[in-house]
mmCIF file of C-alpha atoms in Angstrom:
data_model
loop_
_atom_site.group_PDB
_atom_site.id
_atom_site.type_symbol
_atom_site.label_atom_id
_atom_site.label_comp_id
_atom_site.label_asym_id
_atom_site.label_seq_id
_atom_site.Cartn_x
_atom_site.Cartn_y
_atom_site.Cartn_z
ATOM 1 C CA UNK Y 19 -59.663 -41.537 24.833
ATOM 2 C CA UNK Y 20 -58.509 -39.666 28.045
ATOM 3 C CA UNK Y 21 -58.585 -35.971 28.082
ATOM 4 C CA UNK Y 22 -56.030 -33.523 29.961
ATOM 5 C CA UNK Y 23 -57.291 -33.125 34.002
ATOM 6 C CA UNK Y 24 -59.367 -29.944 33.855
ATOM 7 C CA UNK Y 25 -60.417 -30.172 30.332
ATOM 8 C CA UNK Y 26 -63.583 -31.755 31.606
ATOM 9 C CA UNK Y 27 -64.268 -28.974 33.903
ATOM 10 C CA UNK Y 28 -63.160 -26.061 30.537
ATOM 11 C CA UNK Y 29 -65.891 -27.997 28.850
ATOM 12 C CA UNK Y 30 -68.817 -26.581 30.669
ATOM 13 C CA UNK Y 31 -68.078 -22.921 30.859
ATOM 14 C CA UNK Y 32 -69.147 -20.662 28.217
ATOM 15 C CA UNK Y 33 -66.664 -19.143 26.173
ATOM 16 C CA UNK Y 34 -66.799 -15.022 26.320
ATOM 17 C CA UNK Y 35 -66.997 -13.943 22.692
ATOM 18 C CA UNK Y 36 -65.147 -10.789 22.376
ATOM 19 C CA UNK Y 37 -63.477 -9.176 19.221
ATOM 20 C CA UNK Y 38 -59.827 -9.296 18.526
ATOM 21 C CA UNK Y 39 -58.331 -6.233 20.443
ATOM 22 C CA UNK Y 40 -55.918 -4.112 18.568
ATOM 23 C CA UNK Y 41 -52.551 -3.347 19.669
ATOM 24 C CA UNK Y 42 -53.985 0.413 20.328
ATOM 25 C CA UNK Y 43 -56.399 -1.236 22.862
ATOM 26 C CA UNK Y 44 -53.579 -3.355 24.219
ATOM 27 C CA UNK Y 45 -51.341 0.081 24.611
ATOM 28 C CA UNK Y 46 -53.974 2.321 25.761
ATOM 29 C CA UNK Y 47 -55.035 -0.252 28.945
ATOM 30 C CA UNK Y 48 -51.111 -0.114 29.212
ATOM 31 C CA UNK Y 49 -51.294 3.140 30.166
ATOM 32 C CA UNK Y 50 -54.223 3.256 31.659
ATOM 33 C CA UNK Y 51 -52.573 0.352 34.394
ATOM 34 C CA UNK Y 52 -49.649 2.957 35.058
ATOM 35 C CA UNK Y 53 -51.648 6.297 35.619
ATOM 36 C CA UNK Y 54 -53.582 3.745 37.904
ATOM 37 C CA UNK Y 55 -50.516 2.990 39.717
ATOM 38 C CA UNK Y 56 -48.883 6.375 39.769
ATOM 39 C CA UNK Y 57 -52.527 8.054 40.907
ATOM 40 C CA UNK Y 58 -53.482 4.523 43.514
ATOM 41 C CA UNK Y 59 -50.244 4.264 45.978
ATOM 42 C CA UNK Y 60 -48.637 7.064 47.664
ATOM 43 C CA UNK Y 61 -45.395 4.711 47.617
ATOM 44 C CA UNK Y 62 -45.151 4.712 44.153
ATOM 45 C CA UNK Y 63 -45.031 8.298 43.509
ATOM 46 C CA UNK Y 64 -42.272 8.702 46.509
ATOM 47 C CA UNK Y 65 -40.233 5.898 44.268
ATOM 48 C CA UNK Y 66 -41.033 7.952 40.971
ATOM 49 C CA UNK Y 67 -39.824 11.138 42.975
ATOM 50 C CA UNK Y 68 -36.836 9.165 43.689
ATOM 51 C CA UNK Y 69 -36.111 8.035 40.315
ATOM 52 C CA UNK Y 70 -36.794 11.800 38.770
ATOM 53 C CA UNK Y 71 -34.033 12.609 41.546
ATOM 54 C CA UNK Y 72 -31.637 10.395 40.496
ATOM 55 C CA UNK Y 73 -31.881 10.917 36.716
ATOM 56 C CA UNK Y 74 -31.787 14.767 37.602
ATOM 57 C CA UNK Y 75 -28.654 14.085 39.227
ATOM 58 C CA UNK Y 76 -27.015 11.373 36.808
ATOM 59 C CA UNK Y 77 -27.585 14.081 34.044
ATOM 60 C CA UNK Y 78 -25.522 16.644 35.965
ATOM 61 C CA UNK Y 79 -22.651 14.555 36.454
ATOM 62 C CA UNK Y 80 -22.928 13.184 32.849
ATOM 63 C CA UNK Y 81 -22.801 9.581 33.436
ATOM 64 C CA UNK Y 82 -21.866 7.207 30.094
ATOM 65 C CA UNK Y 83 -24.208 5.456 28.533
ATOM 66 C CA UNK Y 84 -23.671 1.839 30.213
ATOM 67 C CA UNK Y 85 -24.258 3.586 33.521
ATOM 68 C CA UNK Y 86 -27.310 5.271 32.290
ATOM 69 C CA UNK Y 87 -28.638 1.779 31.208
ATOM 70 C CA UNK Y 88 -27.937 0.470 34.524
ATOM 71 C CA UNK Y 89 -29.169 3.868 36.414
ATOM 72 C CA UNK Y 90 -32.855 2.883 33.682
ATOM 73 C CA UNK Y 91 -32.571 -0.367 34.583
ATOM 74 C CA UNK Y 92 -32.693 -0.396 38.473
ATOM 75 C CA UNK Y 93 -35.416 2.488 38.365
ATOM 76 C CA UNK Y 94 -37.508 0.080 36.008
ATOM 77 C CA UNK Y 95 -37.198 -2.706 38.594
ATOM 78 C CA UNK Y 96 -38.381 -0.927 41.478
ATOM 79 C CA UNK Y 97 -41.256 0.624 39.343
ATOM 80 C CA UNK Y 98 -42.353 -2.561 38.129
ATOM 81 C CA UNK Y 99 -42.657 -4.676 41.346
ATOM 82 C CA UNK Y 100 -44.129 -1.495 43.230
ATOM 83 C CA UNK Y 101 -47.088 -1.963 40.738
ATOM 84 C CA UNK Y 102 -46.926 -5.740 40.831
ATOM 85 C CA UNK Y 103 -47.792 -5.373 44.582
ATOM 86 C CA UNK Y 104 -49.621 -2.394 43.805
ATOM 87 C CA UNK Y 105 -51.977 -4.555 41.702
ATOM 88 C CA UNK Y 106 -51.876 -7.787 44.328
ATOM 89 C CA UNK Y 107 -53.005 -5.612 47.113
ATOM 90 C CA UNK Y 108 -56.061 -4.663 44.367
ATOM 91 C CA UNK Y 109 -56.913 -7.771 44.244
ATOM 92 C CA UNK Y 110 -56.949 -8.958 47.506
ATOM 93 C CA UNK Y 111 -59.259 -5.929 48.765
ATOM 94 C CA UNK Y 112 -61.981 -7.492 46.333
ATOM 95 C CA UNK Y 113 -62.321 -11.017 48.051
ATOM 96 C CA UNK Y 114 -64.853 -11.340 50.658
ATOM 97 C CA UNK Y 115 -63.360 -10.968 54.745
ATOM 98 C CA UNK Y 116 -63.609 -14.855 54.670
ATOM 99 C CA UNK Y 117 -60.760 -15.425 52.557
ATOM 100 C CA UNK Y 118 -58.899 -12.196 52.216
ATOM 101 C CA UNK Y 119 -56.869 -13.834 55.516
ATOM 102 C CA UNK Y 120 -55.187 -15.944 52.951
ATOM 103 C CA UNK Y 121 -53.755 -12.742 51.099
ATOM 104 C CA UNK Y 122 -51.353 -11.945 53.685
ATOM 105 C CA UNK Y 123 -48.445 -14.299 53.233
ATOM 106 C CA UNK Y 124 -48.542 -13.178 48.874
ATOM 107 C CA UNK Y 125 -49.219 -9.094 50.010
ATOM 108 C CA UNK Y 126 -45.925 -10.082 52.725
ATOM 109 C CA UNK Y 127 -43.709 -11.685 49.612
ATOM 110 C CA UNK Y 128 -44.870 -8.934 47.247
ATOM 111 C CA UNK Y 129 -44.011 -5.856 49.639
ATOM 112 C CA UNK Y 130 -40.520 -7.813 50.156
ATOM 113 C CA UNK Y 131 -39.814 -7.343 46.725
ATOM 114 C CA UNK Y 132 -40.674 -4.056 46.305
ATOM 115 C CA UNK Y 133 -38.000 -3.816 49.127
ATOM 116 C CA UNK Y 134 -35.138 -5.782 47.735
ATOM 117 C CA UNK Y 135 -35.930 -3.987 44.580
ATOM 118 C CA UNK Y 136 -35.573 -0.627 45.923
ATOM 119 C CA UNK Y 137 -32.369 -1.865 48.058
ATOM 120 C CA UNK Y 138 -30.969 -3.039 45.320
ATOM 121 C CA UNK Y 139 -31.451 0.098 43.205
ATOM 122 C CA UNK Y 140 -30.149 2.095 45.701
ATOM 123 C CA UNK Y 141 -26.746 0.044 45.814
ATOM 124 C CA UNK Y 142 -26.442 -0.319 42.366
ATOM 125 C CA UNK Y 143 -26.928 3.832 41.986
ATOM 126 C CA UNK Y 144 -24.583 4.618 44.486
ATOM 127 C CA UNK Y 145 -21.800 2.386 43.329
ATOM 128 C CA UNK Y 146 -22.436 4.226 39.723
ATOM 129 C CA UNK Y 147 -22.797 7.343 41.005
ATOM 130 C CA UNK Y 148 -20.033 6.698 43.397
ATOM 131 C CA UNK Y 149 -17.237 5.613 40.133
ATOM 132 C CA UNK Y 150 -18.424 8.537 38.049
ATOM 133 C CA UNK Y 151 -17.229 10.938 41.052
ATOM 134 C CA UNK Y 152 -14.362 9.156 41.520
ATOM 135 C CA UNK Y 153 -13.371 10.094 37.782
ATOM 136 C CA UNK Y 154 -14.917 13.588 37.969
ATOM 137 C CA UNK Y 155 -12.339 14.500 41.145
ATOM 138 C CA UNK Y 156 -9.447 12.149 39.663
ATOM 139 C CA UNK Y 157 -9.758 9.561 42.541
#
């Protein structure tokens, strides 16, 4: 009977016996991942500074609920792939000098997004930000 490819390979390493984690576990290592990333990159704290700014300002002008969704949604985005690359460049400083070489091109792609996340947000703000004061001064 053939097995799957790697199967063979599965076979030989002992399985790690740990108990079933709780969704408190699962929640609290949640958390503990973003205090990591807020505390480890100076970039993500100028992008949370950001965000705080633009809800502080979206409140203000009392945007509607759709653009507050949008407003949550772009801040979420560029949160989320700052500590995506956040936790790639992690990872990469553990490999040995031999083959942390080979990290560059994924830490390149990562930043990128982090980039065309944070371009995006800001485009997507201002054209919210941009209708509501457009309605506020009867444009």
């Amino acid at each position: 009977m053939a097995s799957k490819p790697g199967v063979e390979m599965l076979a030989d390493v002992p399985e790690a016996r740990r108990p079933p984690r709780t969704w408190r576990h699962k929640f609290a290592d949640a958390l503990r991942g973003v205090k990591l990333g807020i505390r480890g990159q100076s970039s993500f704290f100028l992008h949370f500074f950001c965000a705080a700014a633009a809800l502080a300002a979206a409140w203000v002008i009392g945007l509607d609920g759709m653009s507050w969704c949008i407003l949550l949604l772009c801040i979420g985005s560029v949160l989320v792939a700052e500590m995506f690359n956040s936790a790639l460049e992690i990872l990469c400083r553990g490999l040995d000098e031999s083959t942390r070489y080979r990290c560059a091109p994924a830490l390149d792609i990562a930043a990128g997004a982090v980039l065309l996340a944070a371009v995006t947000a800001v485009l997507v703000g201002g054209l919210v930000f941009a209708n509501r004061l457009a309605q506020l001064w009867h444009w």
